[in-house]
Coordinates of N, CA and C in Angstrom, one line a residue:
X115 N 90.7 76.5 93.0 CA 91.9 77.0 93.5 C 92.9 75.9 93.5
X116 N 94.1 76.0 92.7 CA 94.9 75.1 93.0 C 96.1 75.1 94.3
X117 N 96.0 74.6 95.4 CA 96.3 74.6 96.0 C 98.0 74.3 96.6
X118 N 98.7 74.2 95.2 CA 99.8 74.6 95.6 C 100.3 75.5 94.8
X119 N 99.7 76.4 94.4 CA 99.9 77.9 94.0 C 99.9 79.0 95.2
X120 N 99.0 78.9 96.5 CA 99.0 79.5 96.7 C 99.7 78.4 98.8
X121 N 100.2 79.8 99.0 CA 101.4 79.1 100.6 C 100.5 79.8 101.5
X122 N 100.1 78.9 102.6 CA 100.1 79.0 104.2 C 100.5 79.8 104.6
X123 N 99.9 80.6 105.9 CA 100.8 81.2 107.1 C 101.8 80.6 107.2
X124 N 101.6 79.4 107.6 CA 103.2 78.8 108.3 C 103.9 78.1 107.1
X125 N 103.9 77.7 105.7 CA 104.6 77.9 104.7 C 105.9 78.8 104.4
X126 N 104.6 79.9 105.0 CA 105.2 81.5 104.3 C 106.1 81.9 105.2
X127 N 105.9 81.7 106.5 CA 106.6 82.2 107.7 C 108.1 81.4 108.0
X128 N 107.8 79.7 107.1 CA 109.0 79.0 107.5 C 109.7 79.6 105.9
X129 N 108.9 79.8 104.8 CA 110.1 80.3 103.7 C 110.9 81.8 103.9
X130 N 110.0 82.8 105.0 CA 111.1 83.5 105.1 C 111.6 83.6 106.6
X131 N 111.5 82.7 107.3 CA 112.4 82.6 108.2 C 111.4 83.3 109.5
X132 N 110.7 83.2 109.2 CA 109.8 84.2 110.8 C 108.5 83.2 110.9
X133 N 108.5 83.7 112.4 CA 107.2 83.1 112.7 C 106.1 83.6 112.4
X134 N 105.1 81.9 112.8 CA 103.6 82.8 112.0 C 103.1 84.0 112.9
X135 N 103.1 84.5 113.8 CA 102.6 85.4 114.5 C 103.6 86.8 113.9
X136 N 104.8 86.9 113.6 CA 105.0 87.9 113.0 C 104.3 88.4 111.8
X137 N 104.4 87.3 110.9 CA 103.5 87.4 109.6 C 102.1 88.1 110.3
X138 N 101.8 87.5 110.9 CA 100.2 88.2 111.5 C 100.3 89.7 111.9
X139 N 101.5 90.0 112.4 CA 101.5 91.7 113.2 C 101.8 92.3 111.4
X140 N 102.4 91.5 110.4 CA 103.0 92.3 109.6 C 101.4 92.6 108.8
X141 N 100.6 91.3 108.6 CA 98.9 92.0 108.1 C 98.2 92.8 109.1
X142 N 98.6 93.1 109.7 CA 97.9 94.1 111.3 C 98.1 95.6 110.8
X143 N 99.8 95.6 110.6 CA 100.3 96.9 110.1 C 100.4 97.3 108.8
X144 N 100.4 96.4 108.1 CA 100.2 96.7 106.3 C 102.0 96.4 105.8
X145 N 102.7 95.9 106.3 CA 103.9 96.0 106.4 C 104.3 94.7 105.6
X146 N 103.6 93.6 105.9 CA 104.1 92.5 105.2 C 103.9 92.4 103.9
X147 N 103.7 91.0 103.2 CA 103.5 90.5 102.1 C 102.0 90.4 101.9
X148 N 101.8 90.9 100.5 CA 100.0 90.6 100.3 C 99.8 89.7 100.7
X149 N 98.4 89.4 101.0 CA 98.0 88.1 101.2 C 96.6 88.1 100.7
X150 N 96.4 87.1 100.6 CA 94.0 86.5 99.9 C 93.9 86.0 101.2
X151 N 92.5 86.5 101.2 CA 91.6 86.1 102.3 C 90.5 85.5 101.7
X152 N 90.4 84.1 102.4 CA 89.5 83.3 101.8 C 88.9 83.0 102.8
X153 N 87.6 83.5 103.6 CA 87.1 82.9 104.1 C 88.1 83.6 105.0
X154 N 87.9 82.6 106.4 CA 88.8 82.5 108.0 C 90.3 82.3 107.5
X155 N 90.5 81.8 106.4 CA 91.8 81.6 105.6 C 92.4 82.3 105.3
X156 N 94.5 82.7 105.4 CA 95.0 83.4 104.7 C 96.0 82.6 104.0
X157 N 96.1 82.9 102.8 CA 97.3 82.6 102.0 C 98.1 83.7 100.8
X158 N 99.5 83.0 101.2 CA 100.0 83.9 100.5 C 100.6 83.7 99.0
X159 N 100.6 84.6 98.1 CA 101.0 84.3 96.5 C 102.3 83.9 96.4
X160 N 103.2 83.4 96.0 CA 104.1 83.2 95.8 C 104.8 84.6 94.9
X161 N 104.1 84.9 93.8 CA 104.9 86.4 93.6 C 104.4 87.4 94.8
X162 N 103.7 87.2 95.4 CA 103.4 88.6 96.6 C 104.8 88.7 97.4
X163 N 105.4 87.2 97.9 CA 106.0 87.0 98.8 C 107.4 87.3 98.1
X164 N 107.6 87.1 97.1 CA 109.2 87.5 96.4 C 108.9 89.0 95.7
X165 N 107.7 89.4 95.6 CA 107.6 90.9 95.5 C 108.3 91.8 96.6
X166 N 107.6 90.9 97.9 CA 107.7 91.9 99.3 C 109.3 91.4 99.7
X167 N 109.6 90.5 99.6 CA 111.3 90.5 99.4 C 112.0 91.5 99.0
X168 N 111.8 91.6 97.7 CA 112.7 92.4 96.9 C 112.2 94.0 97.1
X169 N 111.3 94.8 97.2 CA 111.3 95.4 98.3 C 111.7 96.0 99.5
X170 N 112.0 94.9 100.2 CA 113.3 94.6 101.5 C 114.6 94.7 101.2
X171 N 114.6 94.5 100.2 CA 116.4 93.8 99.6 C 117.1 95.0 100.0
X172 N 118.1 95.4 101.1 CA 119.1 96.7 100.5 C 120.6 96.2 100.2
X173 N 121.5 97.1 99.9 CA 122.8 96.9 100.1 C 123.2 97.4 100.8
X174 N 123.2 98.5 102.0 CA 123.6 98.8 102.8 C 122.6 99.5 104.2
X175 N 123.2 99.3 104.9 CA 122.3 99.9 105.8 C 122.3 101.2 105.4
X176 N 122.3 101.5 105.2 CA 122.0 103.7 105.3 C 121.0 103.4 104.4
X177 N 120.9 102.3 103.4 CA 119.6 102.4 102.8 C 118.4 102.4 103.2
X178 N 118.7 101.8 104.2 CA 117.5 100.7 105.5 C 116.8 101.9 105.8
X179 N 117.9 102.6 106.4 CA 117.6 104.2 107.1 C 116.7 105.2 105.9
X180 N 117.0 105.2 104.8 CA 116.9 106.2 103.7 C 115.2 105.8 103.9
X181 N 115.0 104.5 103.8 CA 113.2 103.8 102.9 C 112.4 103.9 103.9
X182 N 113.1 104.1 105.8 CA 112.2 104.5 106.8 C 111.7 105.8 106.2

């Protein structure tokens, strides 16, 4: 495993701006970014995390509302 392919909890949490305990509720609820489980280990893909971005991306709020 090359090991800077794949980002940390707290990588992942400081690239998008949230803490690692969020990231953690968001694999609790299925809501976040994929992630590999390796072991006691989580890390995240770099396309998972700009997958689950774009995803999120809206241009207006009423969209926000529409994807609830």
């Amino acid at each position: 495993m090359a090991t800077n392919i794949y980002k940390t909890q707290n990588e992942t949490a400081e690239i998008l701006r949230l803490s690692p305990r969020t990231l953690e509720r968001h694999r609790l609820t299925g809501t976040g970014p994929k992630f590999v489980k390796a072991g006691r280990r989580v890390f995240y893909r770099p396309s998972d995390i700009d997958a689950w971005v774009e995803a999120n991306t809206f241009a207006s709020t009423s969209e926000v509302k529409a994807a609830e």
